C-alpha positions as CSV (number, residue, x, y, z in Angstrom):
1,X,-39.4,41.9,-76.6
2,X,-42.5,41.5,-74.2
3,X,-42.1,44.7,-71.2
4,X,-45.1,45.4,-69.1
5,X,-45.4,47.7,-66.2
6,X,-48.0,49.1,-63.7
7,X,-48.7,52.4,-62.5
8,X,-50.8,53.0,-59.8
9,X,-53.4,55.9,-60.0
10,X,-55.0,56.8,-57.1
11,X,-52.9,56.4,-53.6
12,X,-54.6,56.1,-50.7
13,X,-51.4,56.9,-48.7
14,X,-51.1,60.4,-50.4
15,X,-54.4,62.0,-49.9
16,X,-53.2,65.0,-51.6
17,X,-53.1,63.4,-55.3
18,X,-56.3,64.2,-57.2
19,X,-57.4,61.4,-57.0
20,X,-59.2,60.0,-60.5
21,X,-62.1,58.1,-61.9
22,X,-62.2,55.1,-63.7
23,X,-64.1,57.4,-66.8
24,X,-61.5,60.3,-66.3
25,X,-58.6,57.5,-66.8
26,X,-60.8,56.3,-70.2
27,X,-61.7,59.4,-71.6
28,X,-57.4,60.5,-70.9
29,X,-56.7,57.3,-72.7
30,X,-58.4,57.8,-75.5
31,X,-57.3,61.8,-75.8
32,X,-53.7,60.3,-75.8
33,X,-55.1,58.1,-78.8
34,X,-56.8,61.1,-80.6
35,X,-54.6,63.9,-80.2
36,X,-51.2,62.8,-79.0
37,X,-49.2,65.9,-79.5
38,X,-50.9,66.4,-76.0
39,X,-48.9,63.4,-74.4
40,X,-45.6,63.6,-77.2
41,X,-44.2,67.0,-77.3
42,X,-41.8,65.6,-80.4
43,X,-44.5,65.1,-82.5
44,X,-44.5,66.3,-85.6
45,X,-48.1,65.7,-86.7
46,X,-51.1,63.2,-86.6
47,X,-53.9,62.6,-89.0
48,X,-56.7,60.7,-87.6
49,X,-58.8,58.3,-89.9
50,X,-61.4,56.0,-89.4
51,X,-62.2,57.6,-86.0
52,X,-65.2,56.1,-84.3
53,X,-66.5,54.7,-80.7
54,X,-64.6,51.8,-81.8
55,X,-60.8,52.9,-82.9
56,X,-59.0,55.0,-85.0
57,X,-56.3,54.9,-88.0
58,X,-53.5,57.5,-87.3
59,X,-50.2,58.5,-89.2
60,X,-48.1,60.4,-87.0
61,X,-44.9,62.2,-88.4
62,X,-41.4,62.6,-86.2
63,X,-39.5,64.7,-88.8
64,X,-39.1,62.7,-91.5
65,X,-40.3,59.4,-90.0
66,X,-43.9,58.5,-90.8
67,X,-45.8,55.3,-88.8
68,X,-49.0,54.4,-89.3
69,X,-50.9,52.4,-86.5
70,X,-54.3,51.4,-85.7
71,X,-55.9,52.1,-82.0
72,X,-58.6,50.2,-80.7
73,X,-60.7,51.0,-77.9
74,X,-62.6,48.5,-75.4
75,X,-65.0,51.0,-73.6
76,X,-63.8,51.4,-69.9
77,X,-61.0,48.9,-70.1
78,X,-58.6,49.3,-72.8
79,X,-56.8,51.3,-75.5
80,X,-54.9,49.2,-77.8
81,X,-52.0,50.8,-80.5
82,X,-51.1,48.3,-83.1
83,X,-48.6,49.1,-85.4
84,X,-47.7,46.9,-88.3
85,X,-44.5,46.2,-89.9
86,X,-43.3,49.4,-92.3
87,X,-40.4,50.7,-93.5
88,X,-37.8,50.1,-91.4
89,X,-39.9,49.7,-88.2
90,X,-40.8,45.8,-86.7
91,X,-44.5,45.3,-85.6
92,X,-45.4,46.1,-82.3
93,X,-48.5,47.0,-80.0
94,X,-48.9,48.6,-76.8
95,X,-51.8,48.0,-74.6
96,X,-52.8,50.5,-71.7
97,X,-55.1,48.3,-69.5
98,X,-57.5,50.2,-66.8
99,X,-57.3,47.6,-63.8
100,X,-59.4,47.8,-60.5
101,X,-58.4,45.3,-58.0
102,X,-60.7,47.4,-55.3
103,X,-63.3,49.5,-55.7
104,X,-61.4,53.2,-56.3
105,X,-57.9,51.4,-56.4
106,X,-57.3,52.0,-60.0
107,X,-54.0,50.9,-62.0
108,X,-53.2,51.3,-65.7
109,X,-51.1,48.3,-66.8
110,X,-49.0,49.3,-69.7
111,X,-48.2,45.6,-72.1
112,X,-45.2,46.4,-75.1
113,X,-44.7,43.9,-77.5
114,X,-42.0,43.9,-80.5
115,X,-40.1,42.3,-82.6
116,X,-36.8,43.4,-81.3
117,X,-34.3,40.5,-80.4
118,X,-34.1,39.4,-76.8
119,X,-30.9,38.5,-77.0
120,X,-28.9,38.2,-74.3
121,X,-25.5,39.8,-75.2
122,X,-24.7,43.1,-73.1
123,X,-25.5,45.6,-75.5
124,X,-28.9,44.3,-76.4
125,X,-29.7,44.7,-72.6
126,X,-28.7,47.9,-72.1
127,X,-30.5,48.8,-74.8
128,X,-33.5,46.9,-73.4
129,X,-33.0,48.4,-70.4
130,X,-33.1,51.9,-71.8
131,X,-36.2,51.0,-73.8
132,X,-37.9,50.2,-70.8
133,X,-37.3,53.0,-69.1
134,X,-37.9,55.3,-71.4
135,X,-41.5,53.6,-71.7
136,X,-42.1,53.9,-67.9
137,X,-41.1,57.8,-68.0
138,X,-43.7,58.3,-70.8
139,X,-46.0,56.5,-69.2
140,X,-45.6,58.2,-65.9
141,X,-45.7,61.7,-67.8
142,X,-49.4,60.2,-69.4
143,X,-51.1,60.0,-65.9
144,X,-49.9,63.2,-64.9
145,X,-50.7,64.6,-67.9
146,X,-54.4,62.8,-67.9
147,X,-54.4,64.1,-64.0
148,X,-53.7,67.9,-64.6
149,X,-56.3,67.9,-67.4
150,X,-58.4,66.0,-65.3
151,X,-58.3,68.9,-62.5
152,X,-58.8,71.4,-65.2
153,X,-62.4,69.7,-65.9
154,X,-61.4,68.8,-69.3
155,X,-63.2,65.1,-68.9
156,X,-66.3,66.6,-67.5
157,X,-68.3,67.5,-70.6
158,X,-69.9,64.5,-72.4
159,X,-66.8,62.1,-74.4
160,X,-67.1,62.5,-78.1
């Protein structure tokens, strides 16, 4: 299953949204990457390995489930979440895409990918269907989330 949605960052019709940089978005991004409880309340727990400018290695535990996946960054553009095939989860990625069709009109573009059957048959839609909403109501909460830290200055100091 391919999904990919867009949400939109700063609105010049609401000029009471903070409105947020192109580095604030990164350095959120990359938070989400490095400590995700902040973003995923469910979260168990997350070890990071390998963490450098360049990625990071993470297991994350929900309960009993454990998933391993690697996140790589591309500096101002992209943070990429690959996770391979393991137990009884399917490979997928995610891809959260900083877009800037004009100057201070900033997007995030959010690209799923898995190996979960497109089928057509009604109950692997509505599952689809719930899927994909359930990623757009994460993904909304992840710009908010990266907003209200934002306003609290948290992006401010110099990124690790």
């Amino acid at each position: 299953m391919k999904f990919e949605h867009l949400v939109e960052i700063n609105d010049p019709r609401n000029p009471l949204l903070y409105s947020l940089t192109r580095e604030q978005i990164w350095r959120g991004l990359v938070l989400r990457a490095q400590a995700p409880k902040v973003f995923v309340p469910h979260l168990d727990d997350c070890q990071l390995f390998e963490n450098s400018k360049d990625g990071l290695t993470r297991q994350l535990r929900y309960g009993s489930l454990i998933v391993v996946d690697k996140v790589v960054f591309a500096p101002q553009e992209s943070v990429q979440y690959l996770v391979a095939a393991q137990q009884d989860i399917v490979a997928s990625s995610l891809v959260m895409r900083i877009e800037e069709p004009l100057p201070g009109r900033l997007f995030v573009r959010f690209e799923y990918e898995d190996g979960h059957d497109t089928s057509t048959d009604e109950m692997a839609a509505m599952y689809n269907d719930l899927r994909h909403e359930a990623y757009k109501a994460s993904d909304i909460d992840t710009i908010h989330i990266i907003r209200e830290l934002a306003q609290q200055g948290r992006f401010d100091a110099a990124l690790n």
